[in-house]
Amino acid sequence: MTYLGNKLIANVFKALGHPTRIQIVKLLRNGELCVCDILPDLDSEQSNTSQHLTVLKNQGIVESRKEGSKVIYSIKSEKIYEMIDLVEAIILNQIEETKTSLSK
Amino acid sequence: MTYLGNKLIANVFKALGHPTRIQIVKLLRNGELCVCDILPDLDSEQSNTSQHLTVLKNQGIVESRKEGSKVIYSIKSEKIYEMIDLVEAIILNQIEETKTSLSK
DNA sequence: TTAGTATATTATAAATTGCTAATATACTAA
DNA sequence: TTAGTATATTAGCAATTTATAATATACTAA
């Protein structure tokens, strides 16, 4: 694959490379939410949250629509959750490994 | 999940968030390689490549062993390739979407 | 021992990212 | 129209990441 292709791929991973953005994605696992419902569950300012949502949107991870004065965000592809599940499995493996090497 | 958990997850994604590191991971798809065999396929300096390998190693994405004067790197879990495949599928979807919206 | 090869580490400068505070925009209701 | 709510954008600074150049370490062979 070309450098350009790897850059596109890396950009998606990069967008997922922040704890707040991971949390946003997880919040959306049960369905769409307006920003007003996302905000109280996060530990960051309104403007910062808005910026994180923009990053996720720019990489096609979430999409949004307007409903009255609210903006509703949703996940564009369930594939994102498969990715998160894979990462969690990788992390669990490593924890197991660390445990094993400690008890030797 | 806690902030700490999301941070662990984000760190793995972050490690994959660079085109050179994606390329390294792809190079290792066919099996382990020494640094000397990775270097010529990359467009970056020796020391920079070594730093990227360290990032991947720190996140448990690759592992290494020494063999004589060479260091051999390999992928720790095939799950990484499932993740890359998912991202590629997401990107292809978006390209299709863009095409569709252009032809409307 | 010396020279050469393979890889890692360090310092540092440049580029990017993240956060905050302030401001702007869009909508709703009085 | 005015005030209030919901969200986005901007500017500026701090923190992090990236690349380069230089140096260090480990191994091999002469």
CSV table of C-alpha atoms (C1' of nucleotides) in Angstrom, one decimal:
chain,number,residue,atom,x,y,z
A,1,MET,CA,0.0,0.0,0.0
A,2,THR,CA,1.1,3.5,-0.7
A,3,TYR,CA,2.1,6.2,1.8
A,4,LEU,CA,-1.2,8.0,1.2
A,5,GLY,CA,-3.2,4.9,2.1
A,6,ASN,CA,-1.2,4.4,5.3
A,7,LYS,CA,-1.8,8.0,6.2
A,8,LEU,CA,-5.6,7.6,5.8
A,9,ILE,CA,-5.5,4.5,8.0
A,10,ALA,CA,-3.3,6.2,10.6
A,11,ASN,CA,-5.6,9.2,10.7
A,12,VAL,CA,-8.5,7.0,11.8
A,13,PHE,CA,-6.4,5.4,14.5
A,14,LYS,CA,-5.2,8.9,15.6
A,15,ALA,CA,-8.8,10.1,15.9
A,16,LEU,CA,-9.4,7.2,18.3
A,17,GLY,CA,-6.2,8.0,20.2
A,18,HIS,CA,-7.6,10.1,23.0
A,19,PRO,CA,-9.4,8.9,26.1
A,20,THR,CA,-12.2,11.5,25.9
A,21,ARG,CA,-12.9,10.4,22.3
A,22,ILE,CA,-13.0,6.8,23.3
A,23,GLN,CA,-15.5,7.7,26.0
A,24,ILE,CA,-17.7,9.5,23.5
A,25,VAL,CA,-17.7,6.6,21.2
A,26,LYS,CA,-18.6,4.3,24.0
A,27,LEU,CA,-21.4,6.6,25.1
A,28,LEU,CA,-22.9,6.3,21.6
A,29,ARG,CA,-22.9,2.5,21.7
A,30,ASN,CA,-26.5,2.4,22.9
A,31,GLY,CA,-27.7,4.8,20.3
A,32,GLU,CA,-27.6,8.4,19.2
A,33,LEU,CA,-27.2,11.3,21.7
A,34,CYS,CA,-27.4,15.0,21.6
A,35,VAL,CA,-24.4,17.0,22.7
A,36,CYS,CA,-26.3,18.0,25.8
A,37,ASP,CA,-26.5,14.4,26.9
A,38,ILE,CA,-22.9,13.7,26.1
A,39,LEU,CA,-21.5,16.6,28.0
A,40,PRO,CA,-22.5,15.7,31.6
A,41,ASP,CA,-20.9,12.3,31.2
A,42,LEU,CA,-17.5,13.7,30.2
A,43,ASP,CA,-14.9,15.4,32.3
A,44,SER,CA,-14.2,18.2,29.8
A,45,GLU,CA,-15.4,21.7,28.9
A,46,GLN,CA,-18.1,22.2,26.4
A,47,SER,CA,-15.8,23.7,23.8
A,48,ASN,CA,-13.3,21.0,24.2
A,49,THR,CA,-16.0,18.3,23.8
A,50,SER,CA,-17.2,20.0,20.7
A,51,GLN,CA,-13.6,19.9,19.3
A,52,HIS,CA,-13.3,16.2,20.1
A,53,LEU,CA,-16.6,15.6,18.3
A,54,THR,CA,-15.3,17.4,15.3
A,55,VAL,CA,-12.2,15.2,15.2
A,56,LEU,CA,-14.4,12.1,15.3
A,57,LYS,CA,-16.6,13.5,12.6
A,58,ASN,CA,-13.7,14.5,10.3
A,59,GLN,CA,-12.6,10.9,10.3
A,60,GLY,CA,-16.0,9.6,9.5
A,61,ILE,CA,-16.4,7.9,12.9
A,62,VAL,CA,-19.5,9.7,13.9
A,63,GLU,CA,-22.1,11.7,12.0
A,64,SER,CA,-24.5,14.4,13.2
A,65,ARG,CA,-27.8,15.9,12.3
A,66,LYS,CA,-29.7,18.9,13.7
A,67,GLU,CA,-33.0,18.5,15.5
A,68,GLY,CA,-34.4,21.9,16.6
A,69,SER,CA,-31.7,23.6,18.7
A,70,LYS,CA,-30.0,20.3,19.4
A,71,VAL,CA,-27.3,18.4,17.5
A,72,ILE,CA,-27.6,14.6,17.6
A,73,TYR,CA,-24.5,12.5,17.1
A,74,SER,CA,-24.4,8.9,16.2
A,75,ILE,CA,-21.8,6.2,15.2
A,76,LYS,CA,-21.4,5.7,11.5
A,77,SER,CA,-20.2,2.1,11.6
A,78,GLU,CA,-20.5,-0.6,14.2
A,79,LYS,CA,-17.0,-1.7,13.0
A,80,ILE,CA,-15.6,0.9,15.5
A,81,TYR,CA,-16.9,-1.3,18.4
A,82,GLU,CA,-15.2,-4.4,16.9
A,83,MET,CA,-12.0,-2.4,16.9
A,84,ILE,CA,-12.4,-1.3,20.5
A,85,ASP,CA,-13.2,-4.9,21.5
A,86,LEU,CA,-10.0,-6.1,19.8
A,87,VAL,CA,-7.9,-3.5,21.6
A,88,GLU,CA,-9.4,-4.5,24.9
A,89,ALA,CA,-8.6,-8.1,24.2
A,90,ILE,CA,-5.0,-7.1,23.4
A,91,ILE,CA,-4.7,-5.2,26.6
A,92,LEU,CA,-6.1,-8.1,28.6
A,93,ASN,CA,-3.6,-10.4,27.0
A,94,GLN,CA,-0.8,-8.1,28.1
A,95,ILE,CA,-2.0,-7.9,31.6
A,96,GLU,CA,-2.1,-11.7,31.8
A,97,GLU,CA,1.4,-11.8,30.4
A,98,THR,CA,2.6,-9.4,32.9
A,99,LYS,CA,1.1,-11.4,35.7
A,100,THR,CA,2.7,-14.5,34.5
A,101,SER,CA,6.1,-13.0,34.2
A,102,LEU,CA,5.8,-11.5,37.7
A,103,SER,CA,5.0,-14.9,39.3
A,104,LYS,CA,8.1,-16.5,37.8
B,1,MET,CA,-15.3,1.9,31.9
B,2,THR,CA,-13.0,4.2,33.9
B,3,TYR,CA,-10.8,7.0,32.6
B,4,LEU,CA,-7.8,4.7,33.1
B,5,GLY,CA,-9.3,2.0,30.9
B,6,ASN,CA,-10.1,4.5,28.2
B,7,LYS,CA,-6.6,5.8,28.4
B,8,LEU,CA,-5.1,2.4,27.9
B,9,ILE,CA,-7.3,1.8,24.9
B,10,ALA,CA,-6.5,5.2,23.5
B,11,ASN,CA,-2.7,4.6,23.9
B,12,VAL,CA,-2.9,1.5,21.6
B,13,PHE,CA,-4.8,3.5,19.0
B,14,LYS,CA,-2.3,6.3,19.3
B,15,ALA,CA,0.6,3.9,18.7
B,16,LEU,CA,-1.1,2.9,15.4
B,17,GLY,CA,-1.7,6.6,14.5
B,18,HIS,CA,1.3,7.2,12.3
B,19,PRO,CA,1.8,6.2,8.7
B,20,THR,CA,5.3,4.8,9.2
B,21,ARG,CA,4.1,2.7,12.1
B,22,ILE,CA,1.2,1.3,10.0
B,23,GLN,CA,3.7,0.5,7.3
B,24,ILE,CA,6.0,-1.3,9.8
B,25,VAL,CA,3.0,-3.4,11.0
B,26,LYS,CA,2.1,-4.2,7.5
B,27,LEU,CA,5.7,-5.3,6.7
B,28,LEU,CA,5.5,-7.7,9.6
B,29,ARG,CA,2.3,-9.4,8.2
B,30,ASN,CA,4.3,-12.0,6.4
B,31,GLY,CA,6.5,-12.9,9.4
B,32,GLU,CA,9.2,-11.5,11.6
B,33,LEU,CA,11.9,-9.2,10.3
B,34,CYS,CA,15.2,-7.8,11.5
B,35,VAL,CA,15.5,-4.0,11.7
B,36,CYS,CA,17.9,-4.2,8.8
B,37,ASP,CA,15.2,-5.7,6.6
B,38,ILE,CA,12.6,-3.1,7.7
B,39,LEU,CA,14.7,-0.1,7.2
B,40,PRO,CA,15.1,-0.3,3.4
B,41,ASP,CA,11.3,-0.4,3.0
B,42,LEU,CA,10.7,2.7,5.0
B,43,ASP,CA,11.2,6.3,4.1
B,44,SER,CA,12.7,7.3,7.4
B,45,GLU,CA,16.0,7.5,9.1
B,46,GLN,CA,17.5,4.7,11.1
B,47,SER,CA,17.1,6.4,14.4
B,48,ASN,CA,13.5,7.5,13.6
B,49,THR,CA,12.6,4.0,12.6
B,50,SER,CA,14.0,2.7,15.9
B,51,GLN,CA,11.9,5.2,17.8
B,52,HIS,CA,8.8,4.1,15.9
B,53,LEU,CA,9.6,0.5,16.7
B,54,THR,CA,9.9,1.5,20.4
B,55,VAL,CA,6.4,3.1,20.3
B,56,LEU,CA,4.9,-0.1,18.9
B,57,LYS,CA,6.8,-2.2,21.4
B,58,ASN,CA,5.7,-0.1,24.4
B,59,GLN,CA,2.1,-0.7,23.5
B,60,GLY,CA,2.6,-4.4,23.1
B,61,ILE,CA,1.9,-4.4,19.4
B,62,VAL,CA,5.3,-5.9,18.5
B,63,GLU,CA,7.9,-7.8,20.4
B,64,SER,CA,11.6,-8.3,19.6
B,65,ARG,CA,14.4,-10.7,20.3
B,66,LYS,CA,18.1,-10.5,19.7
B,67,GLU,CA,19.8,-12.8,17.2
B,68,GLY,CA,23.5,-12.2,17.0
B,69,SER,CA,24.0,-8.6,16.1
B,70,LYS,CA,20.5,-8.3,14.7
B,71,VAL,CA,17.2,-7.5,16.4
B,72,ILE,CA,14.2,-9.4,15.1
B,73,TYR,CA,10.8,-7.8,15.4
B,74,SER,CA,7.4,-9.6,15.1
B,75,ILE,CA,3.7,-8.9,15.7
B,76,LYS,CA,2.4,-10.0,19.0
B,77,SER,CA,-1.2,-10.5,18.0
B,78,GLU,CA,-2.9,-11.1,14.7
B,79,LYS,CA,-5.7,-9.0,16.1
B,80,ILE,CA,-3.9,-5.9,14.9
B,81,TYR,CA,-4.5,-7.0,11.3
B,82,GLU,CA,-8.2,-7.4,12.0
B,83,MET,CA,-8.2,-3.8,13.2
B,84,ILE,CA,-6.4,-2.5,10.1
B,85,ASP,CA,-8.8,-4.5,7.9
B,86,LEU,CA,-11.7,-2.8,9.7
B,87,VAL,CA,-10.3,0.6,9.3
B,88,GLU,CA,-9.7,0.0,5.6
B,89,ALA,CA,-13.3,-1.1,5.3
B,90,ILE,CA,-14.5,2.1,7.0
B,91,ILE,CA,-12.4,4.2,4.7
B,92,LEU,CA,-13.7,2.4,1.6
B,93,ASN,CA,-17.3,3.0,2.8
B,94,GLN,CA,-16.6,6.7,3.1
B,95,ILE,CA,-15.1,6.9,-0.4
B,96,GLU,CA,-18.2,5.2,-1.7
B,97,GLU,CA,-20.3,7.7,0.2
B,98,THR,CA,-18.4,10.6,-1.2
B,99,LYS,CA,-18.8,9.3,-4.7
B,100,THR,CA,-22.5,8.9,-4.3
B,101,SER,CA,-23.0,12.4,-2.9
B,102,LEU,CA,-20.9,13.8,-5.7
B,103,SER,CA,-23.1,12.2,-8.4
B,104,LYS,CA,-26.3,13.5,-6.9
C,1,DT,C1',42.6,-4.7,19.4
C,2,DT,C1',40.6,-2.4,15.6
C,3,DA,C1',37.2,-1.6,12.2
C,4,DG,C1',32.7,-2.4,10.7
C,5,DT,C1',27.9,-3.4,11.1
C,6,DA,C1',23.4,-3.3,13.6
C,7,DT,C1',20.5,-0.9,16.6
C,8,DA,C1',19.3,2.2,20.5
C,9,DT,C1',19.4,6.5,22.9
C,10,DT,C1',19.7,11.4,23.6
C,11,DA,C1',19.3,16.3,22.8
C,12,DT,C1',17.0,19.6,20.5
C,13,DA,C1',14.2,22.0,17.3
C,14,DA,C1',9.9,22.1,14.5
C,15,DA,C1',5.3,20.7,14.1
C,16,DT,C1',1.1,19.2,15.9
C,17,DT,C1',-2.4,18.5,19.4
C,18,DG,C1',-5.0,19.7,23.4
C,19,DC,C1',-7.0,22.9,26.6
C,20,DT,C1',-9.1,27.2,28.2
C,21,DA,C1',-11.4,31.3,27.7
C,22,DA,C1',-13.9,34.2,25.0
C,23,DT,C1',-16.9,34.9,21.3
C,24,DA,C1',-20.1,33.6,17.6
C,25,DT,C1',-24.1,31.3,15.7
C,26,DA,C1',-28.5,29.1,15.7
C,27,DC,C1',-32.7,28.1,17.7
C,28,DT,C1',-36.7,28.7,21.0
C,29,DA,C1',-39.8,31.0,23.8
C,30,DA,C1',-41.6,34.9,26.1
D,1,DT,C1',-37.3,42.0,20.1
D,2,DT,C1',-35.0,40.1,24.1
D,3,DA,C1',-33.3,36.5,26.8
D,4,DG,C1',-32.0,31.9,27.3
D,5,DT,C1',-30.3,27.5,25.7
D,6,DA,C1',-27.4,24.5,22.6
D,7,DT,C1',-23.4,24.2,20.0
D,8,DA,C1',-19.4,25.7,17.3
D,9,DT,C1',-15.5,28.5,16.4
D,10,DT,C1',-11.4,31.1,17.4
D,11,DA,C1',-7.1,32.7,19.5
D,12,DG,C1',-3.4,31.7,22.3
D,13,DC,C1',-0.7,29.0,25.2
D,14,DA,C1',1.0,24.5,27.1
D,15,DA,C1',2.1,19.9,26.3
D,16,DT,C1',3.1,16.3,23.3
D,17,DT,C1',4.9,14.2,19.2
D,18,DT,C1',8.0,13.9,15.3
D,19,DA,C1',12.3,14.2,12.9
D,20,DT,C1',17.2,15.0,12.6
D,21,DA,C1',21.8,14.8,14.0
D,22,DA,C1',25.0,13.1,17.0
D,23,DT,C1',26.5,9.7,20.1
D,24,DA,C1',26.4,5.3,22.5
D,25,DT,C1',26.1,0.3,22.8
D,26,DA,C1',26.5,-4.5,21.3
D,27,DC,C1',28.2,-7.7,18.3
D,28,DT,C1',31.3,-9.8,14.7
D,29,DA,C1',35.3,-10.5,12.1
D,30,DA,C1',40.0,-9.5,10.8
